[in-house]
Amino acid sequence: MAPAPGRLGGEMKMPVQVRMFPEEIATVDAFAAELSQQSYGAAFSRAEALRIAAMEWLKERQARRASVPASPPQREPEAEAEPEPERAVTADGAVITTPSPPVEPPSRQAQILTTIAAAGPQGLRPAEVRQATGVPQGTVASVLNGLVKRGQVRKVHDRYVATGEKR
């Protein structure tokens, strides 16, 4: 006899609610269709496709964590390669070289502020900021709070809008 719905081998499955954007739902539907094709016509629901995708992601994440050593090995500091100097030729044929400044990636704060400013007057929700920048949830929340305190961003309902102030 088959186990009762929601039970498998005596363990209870817990229901989980997931809120997604339409494009994310389309991705899950495409994954469910791909699973259905691979299993000779057995239909997969969105919930099953999400569960399978989440379990695969979790296994990959655990494998990555297991392969990363707890503390990185101590190495000698390597000499950084200097950027190639720019060269210009004057009208009389003399070559002038000017070293180019080192290019640093923008800070997460600058990246988030630029993203919000680019969104214009409608602003962005924190989830949209995370999606656009790839910055973790806790960091986005912390940076947004700091930007609001400094007056560079203001919160309008559930969205954040750039004020245009530079600090």
XYZ file of N, CA, C and O in Angstrom:
668
model
N 0.845 -1.186 0.000
C 0.000 0.000 0.000
C 0.886 1.243 0.000
O 1.906 1.308 0.672
N 0.479 2.257 -0.739
C 1.257 3.495 -0.863
C 1.120 4.333 0.400
O 0.067 4.323 1.051
N 2.188 5.045 0.758
C 2.103 5.912 1.946
C 1.109 7.050 1.721
O 0.801 7.407 0.589
N 0.617 7.618 2.783
C -0.334 8.732 2.709
C 0.318 9.920 2.016
O 1.540 10.085 2.065
N -0.484 10.768 1.347
C 0.089 11.949 0.678
C 0.881 12.799 1.663
O 0.454 13.030 2.783
N 2.062 13.242 1.218
C 2.903 14.074 2.069
C 3.844 13.270 2.942
O 4.695 13.816 3.609
N 3.678 11.939 2.947
C 4.540 11.090 3.774
C 5.320 10.152 2.869
O 4.798 9.577 1.949
N 6.580 10.022 3.185
C 7.427 9.108 2.443
C 8.336 8.432 3.455
O 9.169 9.076 4.077
N 8.139 7.164 3.669
C 8.983 6.438 4.614
C 8.848 6.943 6.033
O 9.807 6.940 6.779
N 7.672 7.424 6.425
C 7.453 7.862 7.789
C 7.824 9.311 8.050
O 7.574 9.821 9.118
N 8.430 9.990 7.077
C 8.802 11.392 7.283
C 7.751 12.294 6.644
O 7.237 11.998 5.579
N 7.474 13.396 7.286
C 6.475 14.341 6.793
C 7.140 15.387 5.904
O 8.159 15.955 6.284
N 6.577 15.639 4.722
C 7.076 16.707 3.862
C 6.437 18.012 4.317
O 5.245 18.047 4.624
N 7.232 19.058 4.383
C 6.733 20.352 4.831
C 6.402 21.219 3.621
O 7.221 21.318 2.701
N 5.247 21.857 3.603
C 4.915 22.742 2.475
C 5.744 24.027 2.551
O 6.044 24.527 3.633
N 6.127 24.538 1.386
C 6.909 25.762 1.292
C 6.259 26.660 0.252
O 5.896 26.205 -0.826
N 6.115 27.926 0.573
C 5.554 28.882 -0.372
C 6.694 29.670 -1.004
O 7.597 30.130 -0.308
N 6.659 29.813 -2.324
C 7.702 30.520 -3.053
C 7.044 31.602 -3.897
O 6.106 31.330 -4.639
N 7.551 32.822 -3.793
C 7.062 33.925 -4.626
C 8.118 34.197 -5.687
O 9.293 34.336 -5.375
N 7.659 34.284 -6.942
C 8.609 34.437 -8.038
C 8.090 35.458 -9.044
O 6.893 35.677 -9.176
N 9.039 36.056 -9.770
C 8.713 36.948 -10.861
C 8.262 36.105 -12.059
O 8.611 34.928 -12.149
N 7.496 36.686 -12.978
C 7.015 35.933 -14.144
C 8.136 35.271 -14.945
O 7.997 34.130 -15.394
N 9.272 35.965 -15.099
C 10.362 35.362 -15.870
C 10.971 34.166 -15.127
O 11.438 33.210 -15.744
N 10.947 34.199 -13.798
C 11.437 33.063 -13.024
C 10.481 31.875 -13.154
O 10.915 30.729 -13.255
N 9.185 32.168 -13.172
C 8.191 31.110 -13.354
C 8.369 30.463 -14.725
O 8.299 29.242 -14.862
N 8.639 31.282 -15.736
C 8.860 30.748 -17.083
C 10.075 29.821 -17.100
O 10.063 28.770 -17.756
N 11.128 30.185 -16.356
C 12.324 29.343 -16.283
C 11.999 28.010 -15.613
O 12.436 26.952 -16.071
N 11.220 28.054 -14.533
C 10.838 26.822 -13.837
C 9.972 25.959 -14.743
O 10.147 24.733 -14.813
N 9.030 26.581 -15.468
C 8.191 25.830 -16.396
C 9.025 25.165 -17.487
O 8.775 24.017 -17.871
N 10.034 25.875 -17.988
C 10.918 25.300 -19.011
C 11.690 24.116 -18.429
O 11.862 23.089 -19.093
N 12.143 24.231 -17.176
C 12.858 23.142 -16.523
C 11.935 21.944 -16.327
O 12.330 20.797 -16.560
N 10.679 22.192 -15.940
C 9.708 21.108 -15.758
C 9.443 20.410 -17.090
O 9.353 19.172 -17.144
N 9.336 21.182 -18.173
C 9.118 20.589 -19.492
C 10.316 19.742 -19.905
O 10.163 18.644 -20.463
N 11.523 20.238 -19.611
C 12.741 19.482 -19.936
C 12.786 18.183 -19.134
O 13.121 17.119 -19.676
N 12.436 18.239 -17.860
C 12.395 17.025 -17.044
C 11.375 16.036 -17.599
O 11.625 14.828 -17.632
N 10.218 16.549 -18.013
C 9.175 15.684 -18.545
C 9.646 14.984 -19.817
O 9.354 13.801 -20.027
N 10.373 15.701 -20.667
C 10.893 15.091 -21.889
C 11.915 14.017 -21.568
O 11.971 12.983 -22.224
N 12.738 14.252 -20.570
C 13.782 13.300 -20.215
C 13.203 12.049 -19.560
O 13.849 11.016 -19.531
N 11.998 12.141 -18.996
C 11.434 10.990 -18.306
C 10.304 10.352 -19.082
O 9.354 9.856 -18.505
N 10.426 10.385 -20.392
C 9.502 9.680 -21.280
C 8.043 10.030 -21.022
O 7.186 9.167 -20.893
N 7.766 11.319 -20.913
C 6.392 11.790 -20.836
C 5.814 11.918 -19.443
O 4.669 12.344 -19.303
N 6.525 11.533 -18.403
C 6.008 11.720 -17.044
C 5.982 13.216 -16.761
O 6.991 13.893 -16.874
N 4.816 13.747 -16.452
C 4.668 15.192 -16.247
C 5.213 15.600 -14.878
O 4.980 14.918 -13.877
N 5.947 16.713 -14.853
C 6.473 17.272 -13.613
C 5.768 18.595 -13.345
O 5.650 19.431 -14.240
N 5.344 18.797 -12.116
C 4.706 20.059 -11.746
C 5.779 21.104 -11.440
O 6.962 20.779 -11.301
N 5.344 22.346 -11.305
C 6.283 23.414 -10.914
C 6.925 23.088 -9.569
O 8.123 23.285 -9.376
N 6.114 22.615 -8.643
C 6.624 22.318 -7.303
C 7.703 21.234 -7.363
O 8.750 21.351 -6.719
N 7.453 20.184 -8.158
C 8.455 19.126 -8.275
C 9.718 19.637 -8.944
O 10.832 19.328 -8.525
N 9.546 20.457 -10.005
C 10.703 21.010 -10.708
C 11.520 21.906 -9.772
O 12.752 21.849 -9.760
N 10.841 22.730 -8.971
C 11.545 23.596 -8.014
C 12.282 22.774 -6.969
O 13.423 23.074 -6.614
N 11.636 21.726 -6.460
C 12.275 20.882 -5.450
C 13.516 20.217 -6.021
O 14.573 20.204 -5.396
N 13.409 19.692 -7.245
C 14.558 19.028 -7.875
C 15.689 20.027 -8.103
O 16.853 19.749 -7.800
N 15.350 21.219 -8.632
C 16.367 22.244 -8.885
C 17.029 22.683 -7.580
O 18.251 22.846 -7.514
N 16.236 22.859 -6.540
C 16.786 23.289 -5.251
C 17.703 22.219 -4.668
O 18.777 22.537 -4.130
N 17.324 20.961 -4.780
C 18.163 19.889 -4.252
C 19.471 19.772 -5.044
O 20.533 19.551 -4.462
N 19.411 19.936 -6.370
C 20.634 19.915 -7.178
C 21.554 21.066 -6.783
O 22.764 20.887 -6.636
N 20.965 22.255 -6.606
C 21.763 23.418 -6.207
C 22.419 23.174 -4.851
O 23.591 23.471 -4.641
N 21.643 22.616 -3.917
C 22.165 22.365 -2.578
C 23.312 21.358 -2.622
O 24.339 21.546 -1.965
N 23.167 20.290 -3.422
C 24.233 19.298 -3.543
C 25.494 19.923 -4.127
O 26.602 19.674 -3.650
N 25.337 20.748 -5.170
C 26.489 21.429 -5.771
C 27.163 22.355 -4.766
O 28.385 22.412 -4.673
N 26.365 23.079 -4.007
C 26.907 24.011 -3.008
C 27.676 23.269 -1.927
O 28.759 23.680 -1.513
N 27.107 22.159 -1.465
C 27.788 21.375 -0.438
C 29.078 20.777 -0.987
O 30.079 20.705 -0.267
N 29.070 20.364 -2.246
C 30.277 19.810 -2.861
C 31.353 20.884 -2.975
O 32.532 20.622 -2.734
N 30.945 22.114 -3.340
C 31.910 23.220 -3.435
C 32.503 23.520 -2.076
O 33.697 23.742 -1.937
N 31.662 23.546 -1.047
C 32.151 23.835 0.309
C 33.079 22.741 0.807
O 34.035 23.011 1.509
N 32.789 21.499 0.444
C 33.625 20.389 0.877
C 34.976 20.439 0.186
O 35.985 20.038 0.766
N 35.022 20.954 -1.048
C 36.285 20.986 -1.780
C 37.136 22.201 -1.438
O 38.311 22.241 -1.760
N 36.571 23.205 -0.771
C 37.318 24.405 -0.393
C 37.935 24.175 0.978
O 37.236 23.812 1.928
N 39.255 24.348 1.118
C 39.868 24.163 2.431
C 39.366 25.204 3.432
O 38.965 26.301 3.057
N 39.382 24.823 4.713
C 38.880 25.707 5.767
C 39.637 27.025 5.808
O 39.055 28.078 5.969
N 40.956 26.971 5.685
C 41.729 28.209 5.631
C 42.639 28.134 4.417
O 43.251 27.106 4.171
N 42.724 29.216 3.660
C 43.557 29.177 2.466
C 45.025 29.003 2.844
O 45.469 29.474 3.890
N 45.785 28.303 2.008
C 47.195 28.109 2.320
C 47.934 29.441 2.302
O 47.601 30.338 1.538
N 48.934 29.541 3.183
C 49.726 30.767 3.245
C 50.631 30.830 2.029
O 51.335 29.887 1.715
N 50.597 31.965 1.330
C 51.428 32.133 0.142
C 52.244 33.395 0.295
O 51.890 34.301 1.041
N 53.307 33.427 -0.453
C 54.102 34.643 -0.515
C 53.335 35.654 -1.345
O 52.736 35.307 -2.354
N 53.327 36.922 -0.947
C 52.638 37.911 -1.766
C 53.321 38.015 -3.124
O 54.531 38.117 -3.223
N 52.476 37.939 -4.154
C 53.010 38.010 -5.508
C 53.121 39.469 -5.924
O 52.319 40.310 -5.538
N 54.115 39.728 -6.737
C 54.272 41.083 -7.259
C 53.161 41.312 -8.285
O 52.948 40.493 -9.165
N 52.442 42.404 -8.111
C 51.355 42.689 -9.034
C 51.916 43.205 -10.343
O 52.844 44.013 -10.366
N 51.323 42.727 -11.410
C 51.764 43.189 -12.728
C 51.287 44.621 -12.918
O 50.131 44.947 -12.647
N 52.188 45.475 -13.350
C 51.824 46.863 -13.564
C 51.103 46.987 -14.894
O 51.417 46.286 -15.855
N 50.122 47.889 -14.974
C 49.409 48.046 -16.226
C 50.332 48.577 -17.324
O 51.302 49.282 -17.063
N 50.015 48.205 -18.541
C 50.797 48.639 -19.694
C 50.654 50.153 -19.847
O 49.545 50.674 -19.872
N 51.766 50.914 -19.935
C 51.650 52.362 -20.084
C 51.099 52.711 -21.472
O 51.316 52.002 -22.445
N 50.316 53.794 -21.508
C 49.775 54.262 -22.779
C 50.868 55.020 -23.522
O 51.648 55.746 -22.937
N 50.896 54.842 -24.829
C 51.910 55.494 -25.644
C 51.226 56.413 -26.648
O 50.225 56.048 -27.241
N 51.800 57.573 -26.799
C 51.291 58.541 -27.782
C 52.478 59.073 -28.571
O 53.572 59.240 -28.043
N 52.259 59.342 -29.863
C 53.320 59.870 -30.725
C 52.953 61.309 -31.071
O 51.853 61.593 -31.524
N 53.903 62.217 -30.815
C 53.663 63.625 -31.120
C 53.934 63.873 -32.597
O 54.414 63.007 -33.323
N 53.647 65.078 -33.050
C 53.824 65.440 -34.459
C 55.278 65.337 -34.892
O 55.567 64.990 -36.036
N 56.220 65.605 -33.995
C 57.633 65.531 -34.375
C 58.197 64.111 -34.240
O 59.379 63.882 -34.438
N 57.355 63.124 -33.889
C 57.785 61.738 -33.848
C 58.212 61.253 -32.483
O 58.593 60.090 -32.328
N 58.191 62.113 -31.465
C 58.588 61.700 -30.119
C 57.485 60.829 -29.506
O 56.303 61.056 -29.720
N 57.890 59.811 -28.760
C 56.939 58.915 -28.110
C 56.791 59.334 -26.659
O 57.766 59.462 -25.937
N 55.569 59.554 -26.248
C 55.268 59.941 -24.874
C 54.525 58.775 -24.231
O 53.544 58.283 -24.772
N 55.001 58.332 -23.086
C 54.303 57.256 -22.372
C 53.743 57.804 -21.075
O 54.397 58.547 -20.359
N 52.508 57.444 -20.822
C 51.868 57.835 -19.567
C 51.300 56.573 -18.936
O 50.568 55.828 -19.585
N 51.658 56.306 -17.687
C 51.112 55.104 -17.054
C 49.616 55.272 -16.824
O 49.148 56.344 -16.440
N 48.868 54.206 -17.105
C 47.428 54.280 -16.874
C 47.153 53.961 -15.407
O 47.831 53.126 -14.811
N 46.162 54.635 -14.812
C 45.865 54.378 -13.403
C 45.299 52.968 -13.238
O 44.665 52.446 -14.147
N 45.529 52.350 -12.072
C 44.983 51.012 -11.854
C 43.453 51.072 -11.825
O 42.867 52.014 -11.302
N 42.831 50.075 -12.396
C 41.374 50.016 -12.438
C 40.898 49.124 -11.294
O 41.268 47.964 -11.219
N 40.108 49.702 -10.413
C 39.576 48.960 -9.283
C 38.100 48.701 -9.530
O 37.407 49.540 -10.084
N 37.623 47.547 -9.114
C 36.186 47.308 -9.268
C 35.421 48.246 -8.341
O 35.912 48.602 -7.269
N 34.228 48.663 -8.740
C 33.460 49.571 -7.877
C 33.068 48.860 -6.588
O 32.879 47.651 -6.572
N 32.978 49.630 -5.518
C 32.550 49.049 -4.247
C 31.102 48.601 -4.381
O 30.377 49.036 -5.280
N 30.687 47.726 -3.484
C 29.293 47.262 -3.535
C 28.341 48.425 -3.338
O 27.292 48.494 -3.951
N 28.733 49.351 -2.471
C 27.891 50.525 -2.217
C 27.733 51.343 -3.496
O 26.630 51.726 -3.861
N 28.845 51.600 -4.188
C 28.788 52.373 -5.432
C 28.007 51.623 -6.492
O 27.230 52.221 -7.249
N 28.175 50.311 -6.532
C 27.468 49.491 -7.505
C 25.955 49.554 -7.267
O 25.173 49.724 -8.204
N 25.538 49.458 -6.007
C 24.114 49.507 -5.677
C 23.552 50.890 -5.958
O 22.465 51.026 -6.535
N 24.282 51.936 -5.575
C 23.811 53.301 -5.812
C 23.665 53.572 -7.308
O 22.671 54.155 -7.746
N 24.622 53.127 -8.106
C 24.562 53.313 -9.554
C 23.365 52.569 -10.140
O 22.664 53.095 -11.009
N 23.115 51.375 -9.664
C 21.989 50.579 -10.155
C 20.659 51.263 -9.834
O 19.776 51.330 -10.683
N 20.539 51.777 -8.619
C 19.294 52.453 -8.230
C 19.118 53.741 -9.030
O 18.022 54.055 -9.486
N 20.203 54.491 -9.220
C 20.134 55.733 -9.986
C 19.735 55.449 -11.433
O 18.961 56.200 -12.039
N 20.243 54.344 -11.988
C 19.919 53.993 -13.372
C 18.454 53.601 -13.531
O 17.891 53.714 -14.625
N 17.833 53.150 -12.453
C 16.427 52.744 -12.517
C 15.498 53.942 -12.679
O 14.339 53.780 -13.068
N 15.984 55.132 -12.363
C 15.172 56.328 -12.531
C 14.222 56.559 -11.379
O 14.386 56.020 -10.283
N 13.179 57.361 -11.634
C 12.274 57.768 -10.548
C 11.407 56.647 -9.991
O 10.890 56.773 -8.897
N 11.231 55.538 -10.729
C 10.409 54.459 -10.175
C 11.157 53.659 -9.122
O 10.562 52.972 -8.322
N 12.498 53.720 -9.122
C 13.298 53.049 -8.101
C 13.292 51.540 -8.242
O 12.782 50.992 -9.218
N 13.856 50.864 -7.255
C 13.954 49.403 -7.261
C 13.619 48.837 -5.893
O 13.868 49.469 -4.873
N 13.076 47.627 -5.891
C 12.883 46.869 -4.657
C 14.209 46.213 -4.304
O 15.036 45.982 -5.185
N 14.417 45.850 -3.030
C 15.669 45.188 -2.653
C 15.943 43.919 -3.475
O 17.078 43.657 -3.854
N 14.898 43.148 -3.763
C 15.096 41.925 -4.554
C 15.592 42.258 -5.957
O 16.424 41.545 -6.524
N 15.098 43.349 -6.518
C 15.543 43.759 -7.851
C 17.002 44.229 -7.817
O 17.759 44.000 -8.754
N 17.379 44.887 -6.714
C 18.768 45.315 -6.557
C 19.676 44.090 -6.484
O 20.716 44.029 -7.135
N 19.266 43.081 -5.692
C 20.054 41.842 -5.586
C 20.192 41.172 -6.939
O 21.273 40.719 -7.318
N 19.087 41.127 -7.680
C 19.110 40.463 -8.988
C 20.017 41.208 -9.966
O 20.762 40.602 -10.716
N 19.988 42.533 -9.937
C 20.774 43.323 -10.880
C 22.266 43.337 -10.538
O 23.102 43.401 -11.433
N 22.587 43.273 -9.244
C 23.986 43.413 -8.842
C 24.660 42.101 -8.456
O 25.880 42.007 -8.492
N 23.869 41.116 -8.041
C 24.447 39.863 -7.580
C 25.000 39.948 -6.168
O 25.696 39.051 -5.706
N 24.681 41.013 -5.452
C 25.159 41.212 -4.082
C 24.235 40.439 -3.134
O 23.023 40.430 -3.322
N 24.770 39.776 -2.112
C 23.945 39.002 -1.177
C 22.894 39.854 -0.458
O 23.068 41.055 -0.259
N 21.815 39.185 -0.032
C 20.666 39.851 0.576
C 21.038 40.710 1.781
O 20.627 41.861 1.871
N 21.791 40.165 2.712
C 22.149 40.925 3.917
C 22.978 42.152 3.595
O 22.814 43.213 4.205
N 23.869 42.021 2.613
C 24.705 43.153 2.213
C 23.854 44.239 1.569
O 24.045 45.422 1.838
N 22.905 43.834 0.709
C 22.019 44.814 0.061
C 21.246 45.584 1.125
O 21.174 46.810 1.084
N 20.683 44.879 2.089
C 19.906 45.535 3.149
C 20.775 46.513 3.933
O 20.360 47.650 4.195
N 21.976 46.098 4.284
C 22.880 46.951 5.040
C 23.280 48.199 4.244
O 23.257 49.322 4.760
N 23.635 47.991 2.976
C 24.055 49.122 2.141
C 22.887 50.082 1.919
O 23.061 51.306 1.987
N 21.683 49.548 1.673
C 20.521 50.416 1.466
C 20.246 51.260 2.711
O 19.954 52.456 2.598
N 20.342 50.662 3.902
C 20.139 51.420 5.142
C 21.163 52.546 5.260
O 20.825 53.671 5.637
N 22.426 52.248 4.942
C 23.467 53.274 4.996
C 23.224 54.396 3.995
O 23.416 55.580 4.310
N 22.796 54.035 2.779
C 22.524 55.050 1.760
C 21.345 55.939 2.156
O 21.354 57.147 1.888
N 20.339 55.345 2.813
C 19.190 56.136 3.282
C 19.640 57.096 4.383
O 19.281 58.281 4.380
N 20.465 56.623 5.312
C 20.945 57.471 6.409
C 21.765 58.649 5.893
O 21.724 59.733 6.462
N 22.532 58.436 4.827
C 23.356 59.507 4.256
C 22.579 60.395 3.294
O 23.126 61.354 2.773
N 21.329 60.042 3.025
C 20.509 60.872 2.153
C 20.754 60.668 0.665
O 20.268 61.440 -0.149
N 21.491 59.624 0.301
C 21.760 59.374 -1.114
C 20.624 58.605 -1.769
O 20.479 58.623 -2.987
N 19.819 57.938 -0.948
C 18.674 57.162 -1.421
C 17.535 57.413 -0.460
O 17.756 57.609 0.734
N 16.324 57.441 -0.978
C 15.167 57.540 -0.080
C 14.244 56.358 -0.346
O 14.181 55.846 -1.466
N 13.533 55.935 0.695
C 12.623 54.807 0.574
C 11.221 55.333 0.317
O 10.700 56.154 1.072
N 10.634 54.874 -0.775
C 9.271 55.250 -1.120
C 8.466 53.954 -1.165
O 8.643 53.149 -2.084
N 7.618 53.761 -0.171
C 6.867 52.515 0.020
C 7.856 51.359 0.110
O 8.637 51.291 1.039
N 7.865 50.452 -0.868
C 8.778 49.309 -0.801
C 9.938 49.443 -1.789
O 10.644 48.482 -2.048
N 10.138 50.630 -2.328
C 11.187 50.847 -3.329
C 12.199 51.872 -2.832
O 11.901 52.691 -1.979
N 13.397 51.805 -3.416
C 14.450 52.750 -3.092
C 14.755 53.589 -4.326
O 14.913 53.056 -5.424
N 14.802 54.923 -4.137
C 15.015 55.869 -5.237
C 16.226 56.724 -4.914
O 16.360 57.224 -3.792
N 17.091 56.912 -5.903
C 18.283 57.754 -5.703
C 17.867 59.207 -5.623
O 16.982 59.672 -6.352
N 18.514 59.957 -4.713
C 18.189 61.374 -4.550
C 19.076 62.259 -5.397
O 18.773 63.429 -5.601
N 20.194 61.749 -5.866
C 21.109 62.541 -6.681
C 22.207 63.199 -5.883
O 23.095 63.825 -6.442
N 22.173 63.083 -4.553
C 23.213 63.703 -3.720
C 24.464 62.834 -3.742
O 24.398 61.619 -3.709
N 25.617 63.483 -3.808
C 26.908 62.783 -3.755
C 27.529 63.036 -2.397
O 27.541 64.164 -1.909
N 28.020 61.999 -1.756
C 28.674 62.158 -0.442
C 29.927 61.351 -0.401
O 30.041 60.297 -0.845
